[in-house]
Amino acid sequence: MLKLKAMRRRYRWRQLHSIKELRTNPNSYPSKKTLTQRRHNDKPRPVGDSDIKQWNMTISYYMRNSQLDSALHFFNLMPRRSSVSYNAMISGYLMNGRFDLARNLFDEMPERDLVSWNVLISGCVRNNNLAAARELFEEMPERDVVSWNAMLSGYAQNGCIDEARKIFDRMPCKNSISWNALLATYVQNGKMEEACRLFESKLDWDLVSWNCLMGGFVKKKMLVDARRVFDRIPLRDKISWNTIITGYAQNGEIEEARRLFNESPVRDVFTWTAMVSGLVQNGLVDEARETFDQMPQKNAVSWNAMIAGFVQCKRMDMARKLFDKMPFRDVTTWNTMITGYAQSGETAHARDFFDRMPQRDPVSWAAMIAGYAQSGYSEEALRLFVDMKRDGVRLNRSSFACALSTCAHIAALELGMQLHGRLVKAGYESGSFVGNAVLLMYCKCGGIEEACSAFEEITEKDIVSWNTMIAGYARHGFGKEALKIFESMKAAGVKPNDTTMVGVLSACSHAGLVDRGMEYFYLMNQDYGITANSRHYTCMVDLLGRAGRLDEAQKFIRNMPFEPDAATWGALLGASRIHGNTKLAEMAAELIFEMEPENAGMYVLLSNLYAASGRWADVSKIRLKMRDTGVKKIPGCSWLEVQNKIHTFSVGDSCHPDRDKIYAYLEELDLKMKREGYVSSIKLILHDVDEEEKEHMLKYHSEKLAVAYGILSIPAGRPIRVIKNLRVCEDCHNAIKYISKIVGRLIILRDSNRFHHFREGSCSCGDYW
């Protein structure tokens, strides 16, 4: 007997010593061989409850530190296991996202207790596997309030309001957690009427519940109701005061927010920060700074709110001073500065901050990519996106949206399609935010069929989705398809807005649907409550002008309820050029020059009209006027994407490595085109030179060079997509029609105004551009 007791003491000492050693040095646990030897040498050895507890503590330690193999190693070595041992392992697996291992061990348990069931159900809920959680829940031999609350919380967190209510109503016994979970479900999903009914059905709510209900009203901007709840709270805490102050401040009621701020019995750093943030959001940055300086204590949120205020009003010098003074900077601080510099066009400063920040998150990358994209540095934006992927940074929705926007800007369809593929793998494709970015990318890259597919894949279409698809069809010249989408939009119960109607009128203009356009214009106020603005009037002037109804277009301008802007007169000037009305064009141009003296495009339009009429003296006057006012004509250039690389061409380009092959092929095409009946539009040349020289100048326009290179480089059967920064000239438009027929290829050209789909010798615009 004495010998057996001594063995027990020795065993217990070794166990305790092992646990202490593991806590101080987790890597020093004995090997499997050593433990086996010890077990062999010490047999027989009874194991008490305290010994099992020590083993369980070791398992929990390893699980908390994500050392799953070590935890399993100790679990397998245990002389005897209790249900707590199994539960520690199952809980640890779930904590580390290994639901499969947790379920396998649960199924192997010799005897399950209520805790085991609850642990696994809670794990399913945390992993958003509600179906598995519900299956386990229905299989339980017995349930307690924890079981019911786990299922209720699962449905609540996933927005399954009806299922959460059904579980709540079935509960045989409810506690405060049950009531608060259902209340929070209603509040988080904006169901404030249901939340109020639930709240009024019970009297003894705790303070957390009062604050939750009030916060829901604040989030919905229902300040009267929020204030009513605030006034009824039996005993308010700092959260109550901070919530109502934030509500008033964020919704522009600064005076009431300030009054409550002054009444607040206890102000903590959050109360002060709420006031600073409210002042910033209402543009009162100087007052916000005064309040900020009075704060007895500041945290990172306070500093970030104040820096964001200066960033929002473009006062980057003040933002930088605060940044330099800030005693502790987090990633949000750096991101705010990067965003501020990027939005101000100071990409060099933004990149400097980006390179210096100690730690980046996906928002940092997205902000820098967006900065490059918005400043026109498309290649840098895409290069940074590639770097982001290479560094293993998790791509978020903003990163994808910025990269897709960049692809749209430079019409990099192949890269855009690759991004779309990665986006689908990441599980972001169905949401409207990223879905709209994909849709816009396809529309702007000339992939209207792909855009239509992307549009159908958006599960919850918002107004932006519908407007993008309508505008996409309009720019591609498919006016009737755009109007079909518009009718589907109305049938889906989505109310059109002013942007919708701009797209609809533009579709009518590009497709020459004058009567339909007039009907939509005059009914949009009556049917949809939309008051016509300058953009709608400009679309109507464009619609009438393109159709040759210039007198009606002028009358439309005269009857506008406000002064026409340069865009409206520009539409009239463009129509006058198409129909050769020099007098009307001159009148429109003079008005544009008064409003926008640096608008190079309008000078060029008028100059083209003079050149077409042979008025070379007037062409010279336009050039002189441009020189005197410092206006420079934007050089025309065209580009296309081949194997993920952008190839850019200018008129008479001699820099491309394949220039000799391109020019030789153009000469070959020119002979074939002339045999088909093509004649150069030499009247468009703005130089008073002989006809042969004019023909030579037209032959090597940038869009022709790009089309020729596309034919040579892109495999047959695939569309050739070319982008031009200016409006396509009449001669190139005519020539590409002939080329599309000769080579039997679909050529899609995006100019500054619209898309042209050239196929079998005709264009989707019907020569109406």
mmCIF file of N, CA, C and O in Angstrom, residues 63-121:
data_model
loop_
_atom_site.group_PDB
_atom_site.id
_atom_site.type_symbol
_atom_site.label_atom_id
_atom_site.label_comp_id
_atom_site.label_asym_id
_atom_site.label_seq_id
_atom_site.Cartn_x
_atom_site.Cartn_y
_atom_site.Cartn_z
ATOM 1 N N MET A 63 -4.578 24.646 -28.122
ATOM 2 C CA MET A 63 -5.641 25.057 -29.035
ATOM 3 C C MET A 63 -5.723 26.580 -29.121
ATOM 4 O O MET A 63 -5.902 27.149 -30.201
ATOM 5 N N ARG A 64 -5.583 27.257 -27.978
ATOM 6 C CA ARG A 64 -5.630 28.728 -27.985
ATOM 7 C C ARG A 64 -4.484 29.299 -28.798
ATOM 8 O O ARG A 64 -4.585 30.401 -29.341
ATOM 9 N N ASN A 65 -3.379 28.581 -28.869
ATOM 10 C CA ASN A 65 -2.211 29.045 -29.623
ATOM 11 C C ASN A 65 -2.123 28.406 -31.016
ATOM 12 O O ASN A 65 -1.074 28.436 -31.658
ATOM 13 N N SER A 66 -3.261 27.818 -31.462
ATOM 14 C CA SER A 66 -3.375 27.242 -32.815
ATOM 15 C C SER A 66 -2.383 26.116 -33.072
ATOM 16 O O SER A 66 -2.019 25.854 -34.224
ATOM 17 N N GLN A 67 -1.951 25.432 -32.016
ATOM 18 C CA GLN A 67 -1.043 24.292 -32.168
ATOM 19 C C GLN A 67 -1.875 23.006 -32.104
ATOM 20 O O GLN A 67 -1.860 22.264 -31.118
ATOM 21 N N LEU A 68 -2.600 22.754 -33.185
ATOM 22 C CA LEU A 68 -3.567 21.664 -33.208
ATOM 23 C C LEU A 68 -2.905 20.295 -33.100
ATOM 24 O O LEU A 68 -3.417 19.400 -32.412
ATOM 25 N N ASP A 69 -1.773 20.123 -33.765
ATOM 26 C CA ASP A 69 -1.088 18.827 -33.732
ATOM 27 C C ASP A 69 -0.613 18.485 -32.317
ATOM 28 O O ASP A 69 -0.704 17.335 -31.863
ATOM 29 N N SER A 70 -0.097 19.502 -31.614
ATOM 30 C CA SER A 70 0.370 19.271 -30.250
ATOM 31 C C SER A 70 -0.789 18.916 -29.330
ATOM 32 O O SER A 70 -0.669 18.033 -28.462
ATOM 33 N N ALA A 71 -1.915 19.603 -29.514
ATOM 34 C CA ALA A 71 -3.102 19.305 -28.703
ATOM 35 C C ALA A 71 -3.559 17.872 -28.943
ATOM 36 O O ALA A 71 -3.880 17.126 -27.996
ATOM 37 N N LEU A 72 -3.599 17.461 -30.201
ATOM 38 C CA LEU A 72 -4.022 16.101 -30.529
ATOM 39 C C LEU A 72 -3.037 15.078 -29.965
ATOM 40 O O LEU A 72 -3.433 14.003 -29.489
ATOM 41 N N HIS A 73 -1.748 15.432 -30.023
ATOM 42 C CA HIS A 73 -0.709 14.555 -29.485
ATOM 43 C C HIS A 73 -0.977 14.256 -28.009
ATOM 44 O O HIS A 73 -0.956 13.093 -27.570
ATOM 45 N N PHE A 74 -1.255 15.296 -27.212
ATOM 46 C CA PHE A 74 -1.522 15.111 -25.778
ATOM 47 C C PHE A 74 -2.841 14.391 -25.553
ATOM 48 O O PHE A 74 -2.958 13.561 -24.654
ATOM 49 N N PHE A 75 -3.828 14.718 -26.397
ATOM 50 C CA PHE A 75 -5.133 14.054 -26.261
ATOM 51 C C PHE A 75 -4.994 12.543 -26.446
ATOM 52 O O PHE A 75 -5.575 11.749 -25.690
ATOM 53 N N ASN A 76 -4.191 12.154 -27.451
ATOM 54 C CA ASN A 76 -4.003 10.728 -27.724
ATOM 55 C C ASN A 76 -3.216 10.021 -26.625
ATOM 56 O O ASN A 76 -3.352 8.813 -26.433
ATOM 57 N N LEU A 77 -2.361 10.780 -25.897
ATOM 58 C CA LEU A 77 -1.550 10.175 -24.836
ATOM 59 C C LEU A 77 -2.269 10.087 -23.491
ATOM 60 O O LEU A 77 -1.748 9.497 -22.544
ATOM 61 N N MET A 78 -3.442 10.706 -23.404
ATOM 62 C CA MET A 78 -4.142 10.728 -22.111
ATOM 63 C C MET A 78 -4.470 9.309 -21.635
ATOM 64 O O MET A 78 -5.038 8.514 -22.402
ATOM 65 N N PRO A 79 -4.140 8.990 -20.370
ATOM 66 C CA PRO A 79 -4.464 7.657 -19.824
ATOM 67 C C PRO A 79 -5.977 7.436 -19.738
ATOM 68 O O PRO A 79 -6.470 6.340 -19.922
ATOM 69 N N ARG A 80 -6.687 8.520 -19.436
ATOM 70 C CA ARG A 80 -8.148 8.453 -19.363
ATOM 71 C C ARG A 80 -8.716 9.810 -19.774
ATOM 72 O O ARG A 80 -8.137 10.839 -19.464
ATOM 73 N N ARG A 81 -9.836 9.797 -20.500
ATOM 74 C CA ARG A 81 -10.425 11.045 -20.984
ATOM 75 C C ARG A 81 -11.828 11.211 -20.398
ATOM 76 O O ARG A 81 -12.566 10.245 -20.243
ATOM 77 N N SER A 82 -12.147 12.447 -20.140
ATOM 78 C CA SER A 82 -13.509 12.777 -19.713
ATOM 79 C C SER A 82 -14.218 13.506 -20.854
ATOM 80 O O SER A 82 -13.615 13.832 -21.883
ATOM 81 N N SER A 83 -15.501 13.784 -20.678
ATOM 82 C CA SER A 83 -16.232 14.544 -21.709
ATOM 83 C C SER A 83 -15.624 15.938 -21.868
ATOM 84 O O SER A 83 -15.639 16.520 -22.954
ATOM 85 N N VAL A 84 -15.044 16.471 -20.780
ATOM 86 C CA VAL A 84 -14.391 17.784 -20.847
ATOM 87 C C VAL A 84 -13.205 17.736 -21.807
ATOM 88 O O VAL A 84 -12.938 18.691 -22.533
ATOM 89 N N SER A 85 -12.492 16.607 -21.822
ATOM 90 C CA SER A 85 -11.347 16.458 -22.727
ATOM 91 C C SER A 85 -11.818 16.544 -24.176
ATOM 92 O O SER A 85 -11.233 17.260 -24.999
ATOM 93 N N TYR A 86 -12.872 15.784 -24.477
ATOM 94 C CA TYR A 86 -13.424 15.822 -25.829
ATOM 95 C C TYR A 86 -13.922 17.231 -26.175
ATOM 96 O O TYR A 86 -13.688 17.743 -27.273
ATOM 97 N N ASN A 87 -14.613 17.852 -25.226
ATOM 98 C CA ASN A 87 -15.155 19.192 -25.484
ATOM 99 C C ASN A 87 -14.050 20.218 -25.710
ATOM 100 O O ASN A 87 -14.189 21.129 -26.529
ATOM 101 N N ALA A 88 -12.929 20.055 -24.982
ATOM 102 C CA ALA A 88 -11.794 20.970 -25.177
ATOM 103 C C ALA A 88 -11.231 20.825 -26.586
ATOM 104 O O ALA A 88 -10.887 21.817 -27.247
ATOM 105 N N MET A 89 -11.129 19.592 -27.052
ATOM 106 C CA MET A 89 -10.631 19.354 -28.410
ATOM 107 C C MET A 89 -11.606 19.892 -29.459
ATOM 108 O O MET A 89 -11.208 20.566 -30.414
ATOM 109 N N ILE A 90 -12.889 19.587 -29.282
ATOM 110 C CA ILE A 90 -13.905 20.032 -30.257
ATOM 111 C C ILE A 90 -13.948 21.556 -30.313
ATOM 112 O O ILE A 90 -13.937 22.160 -31.390
ATOM 113 N N SER A 91 -13.967 22.176 -29.127
ATOM 114 C CA SER A 91 -13.990 23.641 -29.061
ATOM 115 C C SER A 91 -12.747 24.236 -29.713
ATOM 116 O O SER A 91 -12.815 25.235 -30.428
ATOM 117 N N GLY A 92 -11.596 23.612 -29.493
ATOM 118 C CA GLY A 92 -10.349 24.093 -30.082
ATOM 119 C C GLY A 92 -10.351 23.987 -31.589
ATOM 120 O O GLY A 92 -9.909 24.909 -32.292
ATOM 121 N N TYR A 93 -10.835 22.856 -32.107
ATOM 122 C CA TYR A 93 -10.925 22.707 -33.561
ATOM 123 C C TYR A 93 -11.827 23.791 -34.163
ATOM 124 O O TYR A 93 -11.509 24.407 -35.189
ATOM 125 N N LEU A 94 -12.960 24.016 -33.531
ATOM 126 C CA LEU A 94 -13.893 25.030 -34.029
ATOM 127 C C LEU A 94 -13.286 26.424 -33.954
ATOM 128 O O LEU A 94 -13.461 27.246 -34.856
ATOM 129 N N MET A 95 -12.561 26.692 -32.863
ATOM 130 C CA MET A 95 -11.898 27.981 -32.690
ATOM 131 C C MET A 95 -10.911 28.238 -33.833
ATOM 132 O O MET A 95 -10.696 29.384 -34.250
ATOM 133 N N ASN A 96 -10.322 27.178 -34.360
ATOM 134 C CA ASN A 96 -9.328 27.296 -35.423
ATOM 135 C C ASN A 96 -9.897 27.003 -36.807
ATOM 136 O O ASN A 96 -9.156 26.764 -37.760
ATOM 137 N N GLY A 97 -11.217 26.999 -36.906
ATOM 138 C CA GLY A 97 -11.861 26.858 -38.207
ATOM 139 C C GLY A 97 -11.850 25.465 -38.792
ATOM 140 O O GLY A 97 -12.097 25.302 -39.987
ATOM 141 N N ARG A 98 -11.578 24.427 -37.985
ATOM 142 C CA ARG A 98 -11.545 23.053 -38.489
ATOM 143 C C ARG A 98 -12.828 22.332 -38.083
ATOM 144 O O ARG A 98 -12.846 21.445 -37.229
ATOM 145 N N PHE A 99 -13.906 22.721 -38.718
ATOM 146 C CA PHE A 99 -15.213 22.127 -38.413
ATOM 147 C C PHE A 99 -15.214 20.632 -38.728
ATOM 148 O O PHE A 99 -15.839 19.836 -38.011
ATOM 149 N N ASP A 100 -14.511 20.227 -39.786
ATOM 150 C CA ASP A 100 -14.499 18.821 -40.179
ATOM 151 C C ASP A 100 -13.910 17.936 -39.075
ATOM 152 O O ASP A 100 -14.466 16.872 -38.745
ATOM 153 N N LEU A 101 -12.782 18.389 -38.497
ATOM 154 C CA LEU A 101 -12.152 17.609 -37.426
ATOM 155 C C LEU A 101 -13.016 17.600 -36.173
ATOM 156 O O LEU A 101 -13.102 16.576 -35.457
ATOM 157 N N ALA A 102 -13.646 18.744 -35.898
ATOM 158 C CA ALA A 102 -14.525 18.835 -34.726
ATOM 159 C C ALA A 102 -15.696 17.856 -34.861
ATOM 160 O O ALA A 102 -16.047 17.142 -33.912
ATOM 161 N N ARG A 103 -16.291 17.825 -36.060
ATOM 162 C CA ARG A 103 -17.448 16.928 -36.268
ATOM 163 C C ARG A 103 -17.038 15.460 -36.185
ATOM 164 O O ARG A 103 -17.747 14.631 -35.598
ATOM 165 N N ASN A 104 -15.873 15.138 -36.746
ATOM 166 C CA ASN A 104 -15.395 13.750 -36.675
ATOM 167 C C ASN A 104 -15.196 13.301 -35.227
ATOM 168 O O ASN A 104 -15.595 12.189 -34.833
ATOM 169 N N LEU A 105 -14.562 14.163 -34.410
ATOM 170 C CA LEU A 105 -14.324 13.812 -33.008
ATOM 171 C C LEU A 105 -15.635 13.723 -32.230
ATOM 172 O O LEU A 105 -15.806 12.859 -31.363
ATOM 173 N N PHE A 106 -16.575 14.617 -32.553
ATOM 174 C CA PHE A 106 -17.894 14.583 -31.918
ATOM 175 C C PHE A 106 -18.576 13.243 -32.189
ATOM 176 O O PHE A 106 -19.164 12.631 -31.288
ATOM 177 N N ASP A 107 -18.483 12.783 -33.439
ATOM 178 C CA ASP A 107 -19.113 11.506 -33.806
ATOM 179 C C ASP A 107 -18.438 10.321 -33.124
ATOM 180 O O ASP A 107 -19.062 9.274 -32.910
ATOM 181 N N GLU A 108 -17.135 10.469 -32.781
ATOM 182 C CA GLU A 108 -16.394 9.382 -32.138
ATOM 183 C C GLU A 108 -16.582 9.348 -30.621
ATOM 184 O O GLU A 108 -16.140 8.394 -29.967
ATOM 185 N N MET A 109 -17.188 10.379 -30.054
ATOM 186 C CA MET A 109 -17.311 10.443 -28.591
ATOM 187 C C MET A 109 -18.084 9.244 -28.059
ATOM 188 O O MET A 109 -19.187 8.940 -28.553
ATOM 189 N N PRO A 110 -17.552 8.576 -27.047
ATOM 190 C CA PRO A 110 -18.278 7.427 -26.474
ATOM 191 C C PRO A 110 -19.569 7.851 -25.778
ATOM 192 O O PRO A 110 -20.548 7.110 -25.773
ATOM 193 N N GLU A 111 -19.534 9.046 -25.204
ATOM 194 C CA GLU A 111 -20.732 9.540 -24.520
ATOM 195 C C GLU A 111 -20.736 11.071 -24.590
ATOM 196 O O GLU A 111 -19.783 11.720 -24.172
ATOM 197 N N ARG A 112 -21.820 11.626 -25.126
ATOM 198 C CA ARG A 112 -21.898 13.083 -25.287
ATOM 199 C C ARG A 112 -22.759 13.661 -24.178
ATOM 200 O O ARG A 112 -23.789 13.092 -23.816
ATOM 201 N N ASP A 113 -22.340 14.820 -23.676
ATOM 202 C CA ASP A 113 -23.177 15.545 -22.720
ATOM 203 C C ASP A 113 -23.765 16.773 -23.404
ATOM 204 O O ASP A 113 -23.500 17.052 -24.582
ATOM 205 N N LEU A 114 -24.553 17.495 -22.662
ATOM 206 C CA LEU A 114 -25.227 18.672 -23.227
ATOM 207 C C LEU A 114 -24.223 19.710 -23.711
ATOM 208 O O LEU A 114 -24.420 20.373 -24.738
ATOM 209 N N VAL A 115 -23.113 19.838 -22.978
ATOM 210 C CA VAL A 115 -22.079 20.802 -23.358
ATOM 211 C C VAL A 115 -21.511 20.463 -24.735
ATOM 212 O O VAL A 115 -21.263 21.341 -25.565
ATOM 213 N N SER A 116 -21.311 19.160 -24.989
ATOM 214 C CA SER A 116 -20.761 18.727 -26.272
ATOM 215 C C SER A 116 -21.650 19.191 -27.424
ATOM 216 O O SER A 116 -21.175 19.717 -28.434
ATOM 217 N N TRP A 117 -22.961 18.961 -27.282
ATOM 218 C CA TRP A 117 -23.908 19.392 -28.317
ATOM 219 C C TRP A 117 -23.861 20.911 -28.495
ATOM 220 O O TRP A 117 -23.789 21.420 -29.632
ATOM 221 N N ASN A 118 -23.881 21.627 -27.388
ATOM 222 C CA ASN A 118 -23.900 23.086 -27.472
ATOM 223 C C ASN A 118 -22.625 23.655 -28.092
ATOM 224 O O ASN A 118 -22.655 24.616 -28.867
ATOM 225 N N VAL A 119 -21.491 23.040 -27.746
ATOM 226 C CA VAL A 119 -20.212 23.496 -28.302
ATOM 227 C C VAL A 119 -20.210 23.346 -29.816
ATOM 228 O O VAL A 119 -19.811 24.256 -30.551
ATOM 229 N N LEU A 120 -20.655 22.168 -30.309
ATOM 230 C CA LEU A 120 -20.635 21.933 -31.752
ATOM 231 C C LEU A 120 -21.641 22.820 -32.480
ATOM 232 O O LEU A 120 -21.352 23.354 -33.560
ATOM 233 N N ILE A 121 -22.820 23.008 -31.920
ATOM 234 C CA ILE A 121 -23.820 23.887 -32.545
ATOM 235 C C ILE A 121 -23.290 25.325 -32.613
ATOM 236 O O ILE A 121 -23.392 25.993 -33.645
#
